[in-house]
Amino acid sequence: MNSRTHTRRQRKGPSAFYKIFSALVLIAIIAGSSIYGTAFYKAHNMLSGTQVTLEDDPTVEPTRFDKEDTETFLVLGTDLSPQKKARGEFGRSDVMIVVILNKKEKQTTMLSVPRDSYVNIDYTGYNIPYGKTGLDQDKITHAYYFGSMDETNPNNGMRMATNTIEDLVGVEIDHVVSLNFQGFVDFIDAVGGVEIDVPFSSQQNSYDASRETVQIEQGLQQLSGEEALAYVRNRYDDPRGDIGRGQRQMEVINAVLEQSLGTSLLNNYDKVLKAVGDNMQTTLGPNDYMRLIEDVGALHDTVQYQLTGEGARADDGHFYYFLNEPLLEEVRYRVQQADAGNRVEPMSDTELESYTLDPNGVTYEAQ
């Protein structure tokens, strides 16, 4: 098994929306609210109710980040519906996106990690059933799932997902945002839908069983919240597989952001706040959003990376996504450069094509 370690620097502050949202969209929410004066106080009170603290986070004032060139977010999109939660079930993180806000270079870097990526997960120090102790190898979505079972802290799912991403990518996560399916649907509906040029027709099971399937046709159209969620969840109709799904997630993030920066967000402010407040947990506090307003310009220069690999069944009979290790190393280097405050460039199609799997087959090793 390949293993790698990195020195974990002291966490810089309260430790990135959806089944796709983005913490950066919330910056736009607060920026818009400040225009309307007293509306900010409503936002402040709502956002205070979404804030959680991870067990290993020291109390650090947001001004701590004024001296930092970058801030790093982990965006988790979970399938934990209100119905699941009421039944005592646990959710999985179907979307995991690292977002690096480079305040010095005015650039934003995003990295999408496939949910089934076969990785090392360290359960040391957690109280989890099913014999989960020490270092294990599993799909990365299970870090959030099994971490949530630790009753010593209800937010340990976020904490374990964060630690696993840090070990995989080699950067320290400053802020975490977790939003469930319903929050994504409600947010998209609140801003009047999102315009997407759909590349292929698809059919996806409804996330809450409100109807049997959601049908989406090919072409430029305004998707509702449920349609947008079906679009980013679909795994089987896209000829690009998990790679295509990651690209669709990034596409919707950018479309949501563009939609949110327009008047539709301001005109539906109460609905937007309710969509966020009822369905989100984050280590960001209200003062963080106000502090980040001046860095919104970095959203106009976005570089996106996508980890790729090959899906296969391992010896245990389960399906995993085995990451392309050379590509992982290259993306890891670029993300670490972004986290260090340096400008980075997107990977060209030629560069991506140069990273091929071992012709002798997939190496079944956790990264």
XYZ file of N, CA and C in Angstrom, residues 21-208:
564
model
N -23.406 23.287 -3.453
C -23.566 24.657 -3.033
C -22.148 25.114 -2.959
N -21.898 26.295 -2.595
C -20.531 26.672 -2.316
C -20.520 27.694 -1.224
N -19.539 27.594 -0.367
C -19.383 28.606 0.665
C -19.245 29.959 0.007
N -18.713 29.984 -1.192
C -18.514 31.251 -1.871
C -19.828 31.889 -2.282
N -20.861 31.089 -2.521
C -22.173 31.647 -2.811
C -22.680 32.439 -1.617
N -22.336 31.959 -0.438
C -22.785 32.657 0.762
C -22.130 34.028 0.902
N -20.932 34.167 0.344
C -20.312 35.485 0.333
C -21.210 36.451 -0.439
N -21.748 35.973 -1.567
C -22.640 36.808 -2.363
C -23.908 37.145 -1.597
N -24.403 36.200 -0.793
C -25.602 36.455 0.001
C -25.369 37.603 0.969
N -24.248 37.572 1.662
C -23.967 38.611 2.638
C -23.660 39.933 1.945
N -22.952 39.863 0.814
C -22.668 41.092 0.078
C -23.963 41.767 -0.340
N -24.912 40.953 -0.803
C -26.195 41.521 -1.192
C -26.960 42.063 -0.012
N -26.894 41.379 1.116
C -27.664 41.821 2.275
C -27.151 43.149 2.814
N -25.851 43.380 2.703
C -25.298 44.609 3.257
C -25.823 45.832 2.520
N -26.228 45.639 1.271
C -26.774 46.757 0.506
C -28.065 47.258 1.136
N -28.784 46.363 1.773
C -30.099 46.695 2.297
C -30.104 46.978 3.797
N -28.939 47.218 4.371
C -28.860 47.674 5.748
C -29.387 46.680 6.743
N -30.613 46.872 7.209
C -31.148 46.033 8.284
C -31.273 44.575 7.869
N -31.301 44.296 6.577
C -31.377 42.898 6.138
C -30.171 42.112 6.612
N -29.059 42.802 6.821
C -27.861 42.110 7.283
C -28.083 41.465 8.641
N -28.815 42.126 9.509
C -29.026 41.581 10.846
C -29.819 40.281 10.781
N -30.753 40.209 9.855
C -31.496 38.960 9.671
C -30.542 37.860 9.210
N -29.661 38.194 8.263
C -28.695 37.216 7.781
C -27.746 36.803 8.897
N -27.326 37.773 9.689
C -26.391 37.489 10.777
C -26.988 36.485 11.749
N -28.253 36.695 12.126
C -28.907 35.795 13.073
C -29.072 34.397 12.480
N -29.441 34.314 11.191
C -29.627 33.019 10.555
C -28.303 32.267 10.468
N -27.247 32.963 10.047
C -25.959 32.307 9.868
C -25.354 31.871 11.191
N -25.670 32.604 12.259
C -25.196 32.186 13.580
C -25.743 30.816 13.935
N -26.978 30.534 13.490
C -27.604 29.256 13.793
C -27.052 28.096 12.998
N -26.289 28.369 11.939
C -25.720 27.293 11.125
C -24.306 26.932 11.549
N -23.714 27.717 12.440
C -22.305 27.520 12.776
C -22.119 26.375 13.767
N -21.134 25.532 13.485
C -20.761 24.445 14.384
C -19.255 24.523 14.611
N -18.802 23.842 15.653
C -17.379 23.797 15.971
C -16.909 22.355 15.955
N -15.846 22.084 15.213
C -15.263 20.752 15.223
C -14.388 20.606 16.453
N -14.280 19.399 16.971
C -13.676 19.159 18.278
C -12.241 19.658 18.374
N -11.480 19.565 17.262
C -10.071 19.943 17.333
C -9.816 21.379 16.879
N -10.871 22.200 16.829
C -10.705 23.595 16.429
C -10.482 24.486 17.634
N -9.371 25.233 17.666
C -9.224 26.238 18.706
C -10.106 27.433 18.387
N -10.356 28.253 19.370
C -11.131 29.467 19.148
C -10.198 30.560 18.645
N -10.380 30.955 17.395
C -9.535 31.961 16.777
C -10.432 33.011 16.141
N -10.129 34.267 16.372
C -10.928 35.348 15.813
C -10.772 35.378 14.292
N -11.844 35.749 13.556
C -11.749 35.821 12.097
C -10.639 36.734 11.606
N -10.253 37.737 12.427
C -9.189 38.649 12.008
C -7.877 37.902 11.816
N -7.779 36.672 12.337
C -6.585 35.862 12.147
C -6.282 35.703 10.660
N -7.319 35.675 9.824
C -7.142 35.437 8.402
C -6.779 36.701 7.633
N -6.836 37.855 8.271
C -6.471 39.088 7.583
C -5.023 39.054 7.119
N -4.183 38.278 7.797
C -2.759 38.205 7.460
C -2.455 37.038 6.521
N -3.471 36.270 6.161
C -3.261 35.093 5.313
C -3.514 35.440 3.838
N -2.665 34.939 2.954
C -2.853 35.159 1.513
C -3.967 34.291 0.950
N -4.225 33.140 1.587
C -5.221 32.212 1.071
C -6.108 31.698 2.204
N -7.291 31.230 1.834
C -8.166 30.486 2.744
C -8.712 29.295 1.976
N -8.777 28.149 2.651
C -9.171 26.908 2.006
C -10.473 26.383 2.604
N -11.397 26.018 1.720
C -12.729 25.551 2.113
C -12.921 24.100 1.661
N -13.670 23.342 2.442
C -14.137 22.034 1.989
C -15.652 22.102 1.878
N -16.158 21.854 0.684
C -17.590 21.866 0.407
C -18.087 20.422 0.384
N -19.018 20.106 1.274
C -19.593 18.768 1.347
C -21.063 18.830 0.958
N -21.457 18.009 0.004
C -22.871 17.864 -0.330
C -23.334 16.509 0.147
N -24.280 16.476 1.076
C -24.667 15.207 1.690
C -26.073 14.781 1.280
N -26.321 13.484 1.383
C -27.644 12.943 1.068
C -28.489 12.754 2.322
N -28.156 13.481 3.392
C -28.901 13.350 4.649
C -30.174 14.182 4.578
N -31.275 13.549 4.199
C -32.568 14.233 4.116
C -33.199 14.310 5.504
N -34.177 15.214 5.702
C -34.886 15.249 6.978
C -35.520 13.909 7.335
N -35.978 13.170 6.300
C -36.590 11.857 6.550
C -35.552 10.866 7.090
N -34.365 10.875 6.502
C -33.303 9.998 6.980
C -32.919 10.333 8.413
N -32.773 11.630 8.656
C -32.357 12.063 9.983
C -33.378 11.653 11.029
N -34.684 11.767 10.704
C -35.745 11.393 11.638
C -35.720 9.903 11.943
N -35.247 9.101 10.979
C -35.172 7.651 11.180
C -33.872 7.234 11.856
N -33.044 8.211 12.206
C -31.778 7.894 12.862
C -30.719 7.375 11.920
N -30.874 7.622 10.623
C -29.901 7.160 9.646
C -28.791 8.205 9.478
N -27.734 7.810 8.808
C -26.583 8.686 8.606
C -26.388 8.965 7.122
N -25.865 10.147 6.821
C -25.693 10.552 5.434
C -24.289 10.306 4.925
N -24.154 10.360 3.604
C -22.859 10.253 2.942
C -22.564 11.560 2.209
N -21.287 11.856 2.055
C -20.900 13.068 1.338
C -20.734 12.722 -0.134
N -21.771 12.952 -0.923
C -21.743 12.620 -2.344
C -20.949 13.632 -3.157
N -20.743 14.818 -2.607
C -19.945 15.843 -3.272
C -18.862 16.304 -2.311
N -17.635 16.324 -2.796
C -16.514 16.801 -1.986
C -15.663 17.693 -2.888
N -15.645 18.979 -2.592
C -14.926 19.938 -3.419
C -14.038 20.800 -2.534
N -12.768 20.843 -2.854
C -11.828 21.732 -2.171
C -11.809 23.056 -2.928
N -11.980 24.150 -2.196
C -11.996 25.484 -2.790
C -10.915 26.322 -2.116
N -9.978 26.843 -2.913
C -8.910 27.681 -2.372
C -9.092 29.102 -2.869
N -9.302 30.006 -1.947
C -9.472 31.423 -2.264
C -8.116 32.102 -2.106
N -7.510 32.471 -3.232
C -6.216 33.149 -3.225
C -6.466 34.650 -3.251
N -6.387 35.262 -2.084
C -6.705 36.686 -1.949
C -5.609 37.563 -2.526
N -4.399 37.074 -2.519
C -3.282 37.860 -3.031
C -3.330 37.942 -4.553
N -3.570 36.803 -5.222
C -3.571 36.758 -6.679
C -4.964 36.926 -7.272
N -5.998 37.046 -6.422
C -7.385 37.197 -6.876
C -7.777 36.035 -7.801
N -7.550 34.828 -7.310
C -7.852 33.624 -8.074
C -8.484 32.584 -7.155
N -9.416 31.812 -7.703
C -10.049 30.724 -6.957
C -9.733 29.397 -7.638
N -9.312 28.417 -6.847
C -9.009 27.083 -7.354
C -9.997 26.088 -6.762
N -10.565 25.225 -7.601
C -11.505 24.208 -7.145
C -11.003 22.828 -7.547
N -11.123 21.888 -6.636
C -10.751 20.495 -6.901
C -11.911 19.593 -6.504
N -12.418 18.820 -7.465
C -13.508 17.875 -7.209
C -12.932 16.487 -6.977
N -13.344 15.854 -5.865
C -12.872 14.517 -5.515
C -14.034 13.524 -5.677
N -13.932 12.526 -6.551
C -15.017 11.555 -6.730
C -15.396 10.870 -5.416
N -16.676 10.661 -5.205
C -17.184 10.141 -3.933
C -16.722 8.719 -3.629
N -16.442 7.917 -4.664
C -16.046 6.526 -4.448
C -14.531 6.334 -4.452
N -13.760 7.431 -4.416
C -12.300 7.325 -4.451
C -11.796 6.424 -3.332
N -10.923 5.483 -3.688
C -10.364 4.520 -2.734
C -9.191 5.180 -2.020
N -9.352 5.456 -0.730
C -8.364 6.234 0.012
C -8.120 5.626 1.386
N -7.104 6.145 2.055
C -6.860 5.799 3.452
C -7.737 6.672 4.342
N -8.415 6.057 5.293
C -9.226 6.777 6.282
C -8.722 6.370 7.663
N -8.371 7.357 8.473
C -7.818 7.078 9.800
C -8.903 7.241 10.861
N -9.301 6.127 11.482
C -10.345 6.144 12.510
C -9.768 6.271 13.919
N -8.473 6.464 14.040
C -7.842 6.572 15.353
C -8.438 7.733 16.143
N -8.832 7.446 17.390
C -9.369 8.482 18.254
C -10.865 8.671 18.157
N -11.522 7.910 17.278
C -12.978 7.989 17.133
C -13.620 6.762 17.763
N -14.859 6.903 18.169
C -15.623 5.796 18.741
C -16.690 5.382 17.734
N -16.333 4.454 16.855
C -17.189 4.088 15.732
C -17.448 2.583 15.768
N -18.698 2.170 15.520
C -19.014 0.722 15.512
C -18.471 0.031 14.276
N -18.816 -1.230 14.115
C -18.431 -2.062 12.979
C -16.921 -2.317 12.922
N -16.264 -2.188 14.071
C -14.844 -2.497 14.115
C -13.962 -1.510 13.390
N -14.421 -0.290 13.216
C -13.646 0.726 12.514
C -12.633 1.347 13.472
N -11.398 0.883 13.399
C -10.333 1.411 14.248
C -9.066 1.554 13.420
N -8.239 2.507 13.783
C -6.964 2.680 13.114
C -7.117 3.063 11.653
N -6.096 2.739 10.872
C -6.073 3.093 9.458
C -6.805 2.038 8.641
N -7.742 2.476 7.815
C -8.525 1.574 6.984
C -8.510 2.115 5.558
N -8.935 1.280 4.619
C -9.030 1.687 3.222
C -10.469 1.526 2.771
N -11.029 2.600 2.205
C -12.446 2.593 1.858
C -12.712 3.730 0.885
N -13.957 3.807 0.370
C -14.331 4.931 -0.480
C -14.471 6.181 0.377
N -14.087 7.319 -0.158
C -13.941 8.523 0.646
C -15.267 9.031 1.207
N -16.382 8.722 0.555
C -17.685 9.152 1.067
C -17.985 8.557 2.435
N -17.327 7.426 2.775
C -17.578 6.770 4.052
C -16.883 7.452 5.225
N -15.968 8.360 4.951
C -15.366 9.116 6.053
C -16.440 9.929 6.764
N -17.264 10.616 6.009
C -18.370 11.395 6.590
C -19.405 10.452 7.216
N -19.705 9.352 6.519
C -20.740 8.415 6.959
C -20.389 7.785 8.300
N -19.226 7.169 8.403
C -18.866 6.505 9.652
C -18.502 7.510 10.741
N -17.889 8.640 10.368
C -17.579 9.654 11.362
C -18.819 10.169 12.063
N -19.935 10.243 11.343
C -21.193 10.719 11.919
C -21.750 9.766 12.969
N -21.273 8.529 12.980
C -21.758 7.545 13.955
C -21.108 7.717 15.329
N -20.066 8.526 15.411
C -19.391 8.752 16.687
C -20.249 9.694 17.525
N -20.866 9.152 18.564
C -21.816 9.928 19.363
C -21.153 10.925 20.292
N -19.820 10.911 20.389
C -19.154 11.869 21.272
C -19.235 13.290 20.718
N -19.428 13.418 19.400
C -19.573 14.739 18.781
C -20.399 14.575 17.514
N -21.566 15.221 17.415
C -22.429 15.040 16.248
C -21.803 15.553 14.955
N -20.726 16.320 15.055
C -20.097 16.882 13.862
C -18.837 16.119 13.444
N -18.655 14.927 13.993
C -17.446 14.177 13.672
C -17.432 13.648 12.239
N -18.599 13.601 11.588
C -18.612 13.255 10.168
C -17.891 14.320 9.361
N -18.169 15.582 9.652
C -17.476 16.684 8.987
C -15.990 16.649 9.316
N -15.696 16.357 10.564
C -14.301 16.356 10.994
C -13.501 15.264 10.299
N -14.064 14.031 10.234
C -13.335 12.937 9.609
C -13.201 13.153 8.108
N -14.246 13.683 7.457
C -14.152 13.991 6.030
C -13.061 15.021 5.780
N -12.973 16.011 6.666
C -11.951 17.046 6.537
C -10.560 16.464 6.671
N -10.336 15.656 7.712
C -9.022 15.059 7.932
C -8.606 14.168 6.758
N -9.580 13.432 6.184
C -9.276 12.532 5.075
C -8.886 13.311 3.823
N -9.597 14.402 3.549
C -9.267 15.250 2.404
C -7.899 15.899 2.601
N -7.613 16.341 3.819
C -6.307 16.947 4.099
C -5.175 15.960 3.817
N -5.349 14.717 4.247
C -4.329 13.697 4.029
C -4.181 13.361 2.551
N -5.282 13.380 1.800
C -5.243 13.044 0.380
C -4.581 14.140 -0.448
N -4.950 15.396 -0.160
C -4.529 16.512 -1.009
C -3.273 17.199 -0.480
N -3.060 17.140 0.831
C -1.871 17.749 1.402
C -1.993 19.227 1.679
N -3.207 19.715 1.896
C -3.414 21.102 2.312
C -4.268 21.110 3.571
N -4.144 22.175 4.344
C -4.942 22.316 5.556
C -6.265 22.994 5.224
N -7.357 22.423 5.681
C -8.682 23.002 5.449
C -8.985 24.009 6.553
N -9.333 25.237 6.163
C -9.646 26.282 7.137
C -11.122 26.319 7.502
N -11.999 26.071 6.530
C -13.448 26.196 6.742
C -14.166 25.027 6.075
N -15.229 24.554 6.697
C -16.028 23.454 6.151
C -17.477 23.902 6.018
N -18.103 23.551 4.905
C -19.529 23.811 4.690
C -20.179 22.508 4.255
N -21.237 22.122 4.935
C -21.978 20.909 4.588
C -23.440 21.280 4.361
N -23.954 20.942 3.186
C -25.350 21.237 2.866
C -25.991 19.995 2.271
N -27.253 19.726 2.644
C -27.908 18.524 2.157
C -28.680 18.771 0.851
N -29.251 17.696 0.298
C -29.988 17.776 -0.963
C -31.071 18.847 -0.926
N -31.844 18.862 0.169
C -32.985 19.773 0.242
C -32.526 21.220 0.182
N -31.392 21.512 0.810
C -30.865 22.866 0.767
C -30.498 23.278 -0.646
N -29.910 22.363 -1.398
C -29.565 22.649 -2.784
C -30.816 22.937 -3.606
N -31.825 22.064 -3.475
C -33.071 22.233 -4.233
C -33.747 23.564 -3.875
N -33.859 23.843 -2.586
C -34.523 25.068 -2.134
C -33.780 26.315 -2.581
N -32.440 26.257 -2.548
C -31.653 27.428 -2.949
C -31.853 27.724 -4.432
N -31.753 26.692 -5.282
C -31.926 26.889 -6.722
C -33.320 27.444 -7.017
N -34.337 26.882 -6.368
C -35.703 27.368 -6.579
C -35.862 28.809 -6.102
N -35.183 29.159 -5.011
C -35.309 30.507 -4.451
C -34.780 31.578 -5.397
N -33.740 31.241 -6.183
C -33.185 32.230 -7.117
C -33.762 32.074 -8.520
N -34.823 31.260 -8.665
C -35.522 31.164 -9.943
C -34.963 30.149 -10.908
N -34.221 29.174 -10.401
C -33.639 28.148 -11.258
C -32.266 28.543 -11.755
N -31.638 27.640 -12.508
C -30.291 27.890 -13.001
C -30.218 27.470 -14.468
N -29.591 28.316 -15.303
C -29.516 28.046 -16.739
C -28.318 27.150 -17.049
N -28.598 26.011 -17.692
C -27.561 25.039 -18.031
C -27.777 24.555 -19.473
N -26.708 24.441 -20.222
C -26.770 23.833 -21.553
C -26.505 22.340 -21.366
N -27.560 21.557 -21.226
C -27.464 20.135 -20.904
C -26.931 19.363 -22.117
N -25.818 18.640 -21.970
C -25.198 17.984 -23.127
C -25.860 16.676 -23.553
N -26.683 16.075 -22.683
C -27.315 14.801 -23.026
C -28.586 14.630 -22.199
N -29.548 13.914 -22.756
C -30.777 13.620 -22.020
C -30.480 12.576 -20.954
N -31.209 12.667 -19.825
C -30.956 11.714 -18.748
C -32.202 11.512 -17.908
N -32.167 10.467 -17.115
C -33.252 10.150 -16.195
C -32.644 9.742 -14.869
N -33.148 10.322 -13.790
C -32.569 10.096 -12.465
C -33.670 9.901 -11.454
N -33.499 8.964 -10.537
C -34.468 8.776 -9.463
C -34.561 10.038 -8.624
N -35.768 10.372 -8.177
C -35.976 11.540 -7.327
C -35.273 11.326 -5.998
N -34.677 12.393 -5.459
C -33.903 12.264 -4.222
C -34.781 12.009 -3.012
N -36.057 12.423 -3.049
C -36.916 12.269 -1.867
C -38.153 11.430 -2.141
